[in-house]
Coordinates of C-alpha atoms in Angstrom, one line a residue:
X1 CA -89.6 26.3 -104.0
X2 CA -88.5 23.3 -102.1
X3 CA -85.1 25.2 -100.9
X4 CA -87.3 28.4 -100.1
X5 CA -89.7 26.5 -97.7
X6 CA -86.6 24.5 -96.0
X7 CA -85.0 27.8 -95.1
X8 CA -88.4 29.6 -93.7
X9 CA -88.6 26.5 -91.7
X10 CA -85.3 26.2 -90.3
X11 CA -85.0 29.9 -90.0
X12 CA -88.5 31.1 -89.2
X13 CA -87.2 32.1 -85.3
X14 CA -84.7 34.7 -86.7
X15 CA -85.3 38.0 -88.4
X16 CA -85.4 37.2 -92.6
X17 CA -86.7 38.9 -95.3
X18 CA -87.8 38.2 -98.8
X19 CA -84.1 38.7 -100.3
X20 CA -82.7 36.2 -97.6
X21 CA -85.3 33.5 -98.6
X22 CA -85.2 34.0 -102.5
X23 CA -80.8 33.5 -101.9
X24 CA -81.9 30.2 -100.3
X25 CA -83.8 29.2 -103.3
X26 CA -81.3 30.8 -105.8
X27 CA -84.0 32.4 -107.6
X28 CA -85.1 36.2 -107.6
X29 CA -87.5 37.8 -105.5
X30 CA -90.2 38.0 -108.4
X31 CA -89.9 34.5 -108.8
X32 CA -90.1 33.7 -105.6
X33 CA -93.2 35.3 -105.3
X34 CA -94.4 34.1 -108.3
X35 CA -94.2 30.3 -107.6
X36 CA -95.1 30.8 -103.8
X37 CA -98.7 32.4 -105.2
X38 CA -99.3 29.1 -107.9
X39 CA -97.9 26.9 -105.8
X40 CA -98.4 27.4 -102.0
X41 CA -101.6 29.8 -102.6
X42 CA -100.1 32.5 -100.7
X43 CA -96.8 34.9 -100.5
X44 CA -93.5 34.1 -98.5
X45 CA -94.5 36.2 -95.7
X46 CA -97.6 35.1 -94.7
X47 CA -96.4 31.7 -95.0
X48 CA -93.5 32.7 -92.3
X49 CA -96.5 33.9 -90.4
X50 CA -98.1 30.9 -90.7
X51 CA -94.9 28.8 -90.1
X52 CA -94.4 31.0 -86.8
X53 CA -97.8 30.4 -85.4
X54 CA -97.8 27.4 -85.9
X55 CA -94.2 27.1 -83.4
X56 CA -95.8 28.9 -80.7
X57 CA -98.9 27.0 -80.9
X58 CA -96.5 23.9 -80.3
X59 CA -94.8 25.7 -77.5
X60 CA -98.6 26.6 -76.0
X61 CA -99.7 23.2 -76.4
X62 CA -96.7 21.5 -74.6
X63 CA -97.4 23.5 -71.8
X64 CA -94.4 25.7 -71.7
X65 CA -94.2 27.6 -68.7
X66 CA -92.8 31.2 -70.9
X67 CA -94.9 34.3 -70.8
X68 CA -97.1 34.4 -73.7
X69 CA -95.9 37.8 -74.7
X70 CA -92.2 35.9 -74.3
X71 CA -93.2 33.2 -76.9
X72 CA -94.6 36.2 -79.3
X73 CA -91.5 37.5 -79.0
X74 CA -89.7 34.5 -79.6
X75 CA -91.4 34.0 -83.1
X76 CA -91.2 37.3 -84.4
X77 CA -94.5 38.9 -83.2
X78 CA -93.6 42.8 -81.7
X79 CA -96.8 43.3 -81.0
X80 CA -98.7 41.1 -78.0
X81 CA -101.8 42.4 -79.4
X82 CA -101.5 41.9 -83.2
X83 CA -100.2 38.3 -82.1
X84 CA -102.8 37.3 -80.3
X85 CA -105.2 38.7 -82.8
X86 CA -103.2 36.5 -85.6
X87 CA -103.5 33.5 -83.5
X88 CA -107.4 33.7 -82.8
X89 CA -108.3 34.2 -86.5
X90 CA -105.4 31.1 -87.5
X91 CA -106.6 28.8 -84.7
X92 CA -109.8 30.2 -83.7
X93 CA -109.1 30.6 -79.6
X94 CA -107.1 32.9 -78.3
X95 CA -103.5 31.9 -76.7
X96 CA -104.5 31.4 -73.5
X97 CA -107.2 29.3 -74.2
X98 CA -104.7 27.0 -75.8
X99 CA -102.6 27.0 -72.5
X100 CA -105.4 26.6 -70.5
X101 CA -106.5 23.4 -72.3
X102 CA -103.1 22.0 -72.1
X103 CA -101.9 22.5 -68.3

């Protein structure tokens, strides 16, 4: 488990999938799945999500002059919208409200 959450961390700006992350860990998918759900509470994806929010948060909060849709972008969000939406319900203010408070 250790192996699969070094990889989504180190890799979490580039396009993976659940094969690429149960390689890392050198166990199958199922597994993967398996122990993510007992141990972590949730699956591999929606901790990437989480992983990638919390990046562009960080990038927000330092005051990083990038287009928000850029930094979306960045961390795998296609979707302005659906990002924005992600980050008010994970961090409970919207992405430029985070910005604002850090200029």
């Amino acid at each position: 488990l250790r192996r699969a959450i070094d990889f989504i961390q180190a890799h979490a700006d580039g396009a993976i999938g659940l094969a690429d992350i149960a390689g890392a860990a050198c166990i199958s998918a199922s597994s993967l799945l398996r122990h993510f759900q007992a141990h972590v509470g949730m699956s591999p994806y929606a901790f990437l999500r989480t992983v990638r929010l919390e990046r562009a948060h960080a990038e927000l909060a330092a005051g990083t002059p990038d287009d928000i849709r850029d930094i979306a972008l960045r961390w795998g969000f296609q979707n302005a919208s659906k990002f924005s939406h992600a980050y008010q319900v994970h961090f409970g203010e919207r992405p430029s409200d985070t910005r604002r408070r850090h200029r």
